[in-house]
Amino acid sequence: MALSLDREAYYRRVRRLYGNWQKGEEEFGAVDAIVVSVGVDEEIVYAKSTALQTWLFGYELTDTIMAFCEDKILFMASKKKVEFLKQVATGKGGDNANGVPAITLLVREKNESNKANFEKMVEALKASKGGKRIGVFSKDKFPGDFMRSWNDCLGKEGFEKVDISAVVAYTMAAKEDGELQLMRKAAAITSEVFSKFFKERVMEIVDADEKVRHSKLAESVEKAIEEKKYLAGADPSTVEMCYPPIIQSGGNYNLKFSVVSDKNHMHFGAITCAMGIRYKSYCSNLVRTLMVDPPQEMQDHYAFLLQLQEEMLKEMRHGARLCDVYGAVMEVVKKQKPELLSKITKNLGFAMGIEFREGSLVINSKNQQRLKKGMVFSINVGFSDLPNKEGKKPEERTYAMFIGDTVLVDEDGPAVILTAVKKKVKNVGIFLKNEDEEEEEEEKDEAEDLLGRSSRAALLTERTRNELTAEEKRRAHQKELATQLNEEARRRLTEQKGEQQIQKARKSNISYKNPALMPKEPHIREMKIYIDKKYETVIMPVFGIATPFHIATIKNISMSVEGDYTYLRINFYCPGSALGRNEGNIFPNPEATFVKEITYRASNMKTPGEQTVPALNLQNAFRIIKEVQKRYKTREAEEKEKEGIVKQDSLVINLNRSNPKLKDLYIRPNIAQKRMQGSLEAHVNGFRFTSVRGDKVDILYNNIKHAVFQPCDGEMIIVLHFHLKNAIMFGKKRHTDVQFYTEVGEITTDLGKHQHMHDRDDLYAEQMEREMRHKLKTAFKNFIEKVEALTKEELEFEVPFRELGFNGAPYRSTCLLQPTSSALVNCTEWPPFVVTLDEVELIHFERVQFHLKNFDMVIVYKDYSKKVTMINAIPVASLDPIKEWLNSCDLKYTEGVQSLNWTKIMKTIVDDPEGFFEQGGWSFLEPEGEGSDAEVGESESEIEDETFNPSEEDYEEEEEDSDEDYSSEAEESEYSKESLGSEEESGKDWDELEEEARKADRESQYEEEEEHGRSRKRKAPAHGRHSARSPGRSGGPPKKKRNR
């Protein structure tokens, strides 16, 4: 047969069975032989007979009789099953070679009465010991003719039957390592299904306020085990439910595993869920209570329940009696909460294995059996019929709590939990108070229309008071953070004071270290320009001397032809010329004499006897200098990129083909100019991306600061983004952000094609895109789960919280910035934006004013030498949600009406940190007077410099300036009214207006001439019915003068 049998396990377990039988303890001492008969019954899930078969052979064998006699074992089964059993029957060295009796195999005839075989088995039973008493499993009764005829045969012979269920169960209870491995896997699958499916589904139901029946929810759990993503990598064909999931809520609770989920709708209170999953015939069990918005009393009872479970785990040691474990738990209840004695479950658990519940090994007050190392129990503690004082509806007045786990009995320490699902109040509590308040506020808004003015005013007052309370809480927390921030920053800067910054010395560009290296070329002797490519040097004649200049000293060159001459102009770097920001140390001795530029002239006319024109040397020099300069700059740029690159460890390749892998991904930034697809594979200590062209990019797990998974919900791409601790090199550039993505829909839409809302093609395309999104999301999630399991959760992927996202422009374009648990990110646009929250010192909001639609956000880092990050054009509607988020992250924020010069501010702080903190530190960003919220009457100059007290005229000018900045439209319209004249003039045509403008220009010109003391004065003639007005007499602002 194709099925294989583990012979070693069979021999080992039969030896254990015979060993216990020979000891003769309890019922074993009263039997002469053991008979196990198994028929066919689809309805029987758990039976001791089938459990013993599975334990010995690994499979259930229907229509099979097993007789264990003193010196032989007989198996009677169909021909195929006998072939299977021959694997253990043909042992080497004859009888008892493996320490077990010899096996006799009898083939069952389907159509015959099997009388001859029955007689052989009865003879063997009679020959075993006394031959009178046989051990059977009295509860196991299988239907069918074969079983009936066998039982009749035994009945005629007059054997006395003894039930040995309990002693066989105790023999099988202590698990071997192989069995424990299967039970651990079963427990892991149960935990996965509960955490990733059931708990998430309940959260969705509560969030959406859905009405779902308990029975429907239980069915969905049963369907979930058909999906591989919830099975921790197990084959779905090896996984089944131990029993239909039991979900109870709304006052109707029965804390047993024999009940069925009813058809009532799930009530949002205490929701108990019990589920058990069986993997390769071995069971596991898990019980949890989810609490929606639990009152304090419910939380206290739940905490006590956890305490009882902890006590039970401590008591469950090798050698302890089950009744003592039960008694220790009850003692705790009597001492601490005696009123709950009547509410607690009657038993506290049972042994588990191939059978879900072992009736002879139940934790109660009467069971004298002792625990053994390797036994696995389902422990379950619960309280039922607990009154809820805050409950108003009938289903809210009583509730129950039930928790349970699969545990392993250890030799020394307490029992080990195998179902590692978190169960503290914060993990199982769903708190909805904030949302309820929002709903109440919405109801109040609706009520306003039905109430009178006085009632509406009262409602508004109450709402405002509540909102102010929330704002005050936020301010109080921010005040605490401000004090803490200044203290920590002062301490940090003091520690850093002793550390001197080591500035890397710039590489000196010396052409020749000694004169002997100068080339001896004819061009040099002939006083022509010569370029030495080897040493990247230009040798030029200066006052008749060949002088070398390194290519790095040349800023730029230009060549021009004027008449008969060609001119070559060479400009050099020198102090005072435009340099890059970090190139100030290029001159070791700035006081020396520098050459700024040299110009050479050569004739374009060929002199008699010469083969070439003199200007050819300048033309060649121009071309070669450009080439050498380009090559030098490219090399310098590459070296600059490589500066500071931390050498990474080598990637350890896992040759196993089952590595987590994602195919058909694009990488950003691109390896080459064109984007290329490739695959991302997780290995032992890092990822490797391999493009279709064969390019490889390795990212090690220990170099990843943030791993972000951006799902495709509301996006056109699905992204895995890695923000690295140290930059890596690929494509000749260094990168700290690398991402892998794939497109999930059409990024561009053809507007030319005819589209209709109900077009079949469009509907089909939308359906296909939805399916594609779901498929990609599932593939990426599976990849992430496998990677987290591979790295033992050292690498954890963060998912952005889209509901907390806000729009802003960190670079040139606006994008959606979303917080994760430890960063603020945008991964969909390029370049990406990642800010680590732990590195942030404080956040400052700029341009926060009532009449502005947008404000800016400045992020100041704890490393003051790092440039601040600015996010522009954030909608003002996002201000409060951002404040709430920052406050919850314990980040200090401030706000102001003007934009600050952060480069100067940070330089001032770094230059004199002690002075900065002596003057109050970051408190200078706070508006004057706490709670004033940057009063409208307060000018920008007063906020910026408190010691500056402007005069009234200056103040007015500043107000005009601020008006000009922030309300230019209003000013332009006002100014245009003044310049165009009174209301009478507003209806003039363009010709008249142009004439008036010319007249005004002439007037201003005359005024200038008078000021400079010129004698000639011309009077401008009046035009039409309006006389010219001098600017001084006008009621509006003076006309602007035009310089001619």
mmCIF file of N, CA, C and O in Angstrom, residues 11-23 28 34 36 52 55-56 68 73 137 164 167-169 171-172:
data_model
loop_
_atom_site.group_PDB
_atom_site.id
_atom_site.type_symbol
_atom_site.label_atom_id
_atom_site.label_comp_id
_atom_site.label_asym_id
_atom_site.label_seq_id
_atom_site.Cartn_x
_atom_site.Cartn_y
_atom_site.Cartn_z
ATOM 1 N N TYR A 11 6.058 -0.109 17.932
ATOM 2 C CA TYR A 11 6.705 -0.985 18.915
ATOM 3 C C TYR A 11 6.836 -0.289 20.271
ATOM 4 O O TYR A 11 6.600 -0.881 21.331
ATOM 5 N N ARG A 12 7.225 1.001 20.221
ATOM 6 C CA ARG A 12 7.430 1.772 21.454
ATOM 7 C C ARG A 12 6.124 1.877 22.248
ATOM 8 O O ARG A 12 6.112 1.707 23.470
ATOM 9 N N ARG A 13 5.022 2.105 21.540
ATOM 10 C CA ARG A 13 3.739 2.328 22.213
ATOM 11 C C ARG A 13 3.101 1.018 22.676
ATOM 12 O O ARG A 13 2.452 0.989 23.730
ATOM 13 N N VAL A 14 3.284 -0.058 21.906
ATOM 14 C CA VAL A 14 2.765 -1.361 22.340
ATOM 15 C C VAL A 14 3.518 -1.816 23.592
ATOM 16 O O VAL A 14 2.924 -2.364 24.538
ATOM 17 N N ARG A 15 4.824 -1.566 23.627
ATOM 18 C CA ARG A 15 5.616 -1.901 24.829
ATOM 19 C C ARG A 15 5.083 -1.143 26.047
ATOM 20 O O ARG A 15 4.998 -1.685 27.149
ATOM 21 N N ARG A 16 4.731 0.132 25.853
ATOM 22 C CA ARG A 16 4.200 0.925 26.969
ATOM 23 C C ARG A 16 2.853 0.361 27.437
ATOM 24 O O ARG A 16 2.589 0.269 28.645
ATOM 25 N N LEU A 17 1.990 -0.025 26.480
ATOM 26 C CA LEU A 17 0.678 -0.576 26.809
ATOM 27 C C LEU A 17 0.838 -1.884 27.602
ATOM 28 O O LEU A 17 0.206 -2.073 28.658
ATOM 29 N N TYR A 18 1.703 -2.798 27.110
ATOM 30 C CA TYR A 18 1.923 -4.078 27.795
ATOM 31 C C TYR A 18 2.605 -3.875 29.147
ATOM 32 O O TYR A 18 2.331 -4.597 30.119
ATOM 33 N N GLY A 19 3.492 -2.878 29.196
ATOM 34 C CA GLY A 19 4.193 -2.591 30.466
ATOM 35 C C GLY A 19 3.217 -2.207 31.554
ATOM 36 O O GLY A 19 3.307 -2.682 32.700
ATOM 37 N N ASN A 20 2.264 -1.317 31.245
ATOM 38 C CA ASN A 20 1.261 -0.900 32.229
ATOM 39 C C ASN A 20 0.319 -2.048 32.580
ATOM 40 O O ASN A 20 -0.129 -2.182 33.724
ATOM 41 N N TRP A 21 0.019 -2.889 31.584
ATOM 42 C CA TRP A 21 -0.871 -4.027 31.816
ATOM 43 C C TRP A 21 -0.214 -5.013 32.776
ATOM 44 O O TRP A 21 -0.837 -5.514 33.708
ATOM 45 N N GLN A 22 1.086 -5.247 32.555
ATOM 46 C CA GLN A 22 1.805 -6.207 33.405
ATOM 47 C C GLN A 22 1.961 -5.711 34.842
ATOM 48 O O GLN A 22 2.015 -6.499 35.790
ATOM 49 N N LYS A 23 2.015 -4.373 35.007
ATOM 50 C CA LYS A 23 2.086 -3.821 36.379
ATOM 51 C C LYS A 23 0.817 -4.143 37.148
ATOM 52 O O LYS A 23 0.828 -4.235 38.380
ATOM 53 N N PHE A 28 -6.331 -2.683 34.952
ATOM 54 C CA PHE A 28 -5.429 -3.562 34.192
ATOM 55 C C PHE A 28 -5.194 -4.893 34.936
ATOM 56 O O PHE A 28 -5.008 -5.944 34.325
ATOM 57 N N ILE A 34 -7.166 -8.049 26.129
ATOM 58 C CA ILE A 34 -7.798 -6.768 25.744
ATOM 59 C C ILE A 34 -8.349 -6.938 24.327
ATOM 60 O O ILE A 34 -7.638 -7.405 23.421
ATOM 61 N N VAL A 36 -10.284 -4.844 21.193
ATOM 62 C CA VAL A 36 -10.691 -3.537 20.642
ATOM 63 C C VAL A 36 -11.298 -3.792 19.265
ATOM 64 O O VAL A 36 -10.608 -4.275 18.364
ATOM 65 N N LEU A 52 -7.039 4.616 20.046
ATOM 66 C CA LEU A 52 -5.956 3.653 20.245
ATOM 67 C C LEU A 52 -5.334 3.235 18.911
ATOM 68 O O LEU A 52 -4.111 3.116 18.793
ATOM 69 N N TRP A 55 -3.208 6.066 17.667
ATOM 70 C CA TRP A 55 -1.998 6.141 18.510
ATOM 71 C C TRP A 55 -0.966 5.107 18.069
ATOM 72 O O TRP A 55 0.228 5.385 17.990
ATOM 73 N N LEU A 56 -1.455 3.874 17.750
ATOM 74 C CA LEU A 56 -0.535 2.792 17.381
ATOM 75 C C LEU A 56 -0.076 2.857 15.928
ATOM 76 O O LEU A 56 1.097 2.669 15.620
ATOM 77 N N PHE A 68 -5.398 -8.248 22.118
ATOM 78 C CA PHE A 68 -4.073 -8.227 22.749
ATOM 79 C C PHE A 68 -4.062 -9.305 23.833
ATOM 80 O O PHE A 68 -4.703 -9.152 24.890
ATOM 81 N N ILE A 73 -0.565 -11.087 19.616
ATOM 82 C CA ILE A 73 -1.518 -10.037 19.219
ATOM 83 C C ILE A 73 -2.171 -10.496 17.920
ATOM 84 O O ILE A 73 -1.480 -10.905 16.982
ATOM 85 N N PHE A 137 -13.722 -1.329 25.730
ATOM 86 C CA PHE A 137 -14.166 0.065 25.888
ATOM 87 C C PHE A 137 -15.690 0.034 25.812
ATOM 88 O O PHE A 137 -16.265 -0.005 24.721
ATOM 89 N N ILE A 164 -11.866 -0.724 30.450
ATOM 90 C CA ILE A 164 -10.481 -0.277 30.709
ATOM 91 C C ILE A 164 -10.200 1.092 30.065
ATOM 92 O O ILE A 164 -9.062 1.455 29.821
ATOM 93 N N VAL A 167 -7.752 3.460 32.221
ATOM 94 C CA VAL A 167 -6.331 3.088 32.330
ATOM 95 C C VAL A 167 -5.613 3.211 30.983
ATOM 96 O O VAL A 167 -4.447 3.596 30.929
ATOM 97 N N VAL A 168 -6.318 2.919 29.881
ATOM 98 C CA VAL A 168 -5.708 3.091 28.549
ATOM 99 C C VAL A 168 -5.495 4.580 28.274
ATOM 100 O O VAL A 168 -4.475 4.984 27.719
ATOM 101 N N ALA A 169 -6.493 5.372 28.692
ATOM 102 C CA ALA A 169 -6.365 6.831 28.512
ATOM 103 C C ALA A 169 -5.147 7.358 29.261
ATOM 104 O O ALA A 169 -4.395 8.198 28.755
ATOM 105 N N THR A 171 -2.485 5.716 30.011
ATOM 106 C CA THR A 171 -1.293 5.228 29.296
ATOM 107 C C THR A 171 -0.956 6.132 28.119
ATOM 108 O O THR A 171 0.213 6.441 27.856
ATOM 109 N N MET A 172 -2.004 6.600 27.404
ATOM 110 C CA MET A 172 -1.790 7.428 26.210
ATOM 111 C C MET A 172 -1.611 8.911 26.535
ATOM 112 O O MET A 172 -1.238 9.689 25.667
#
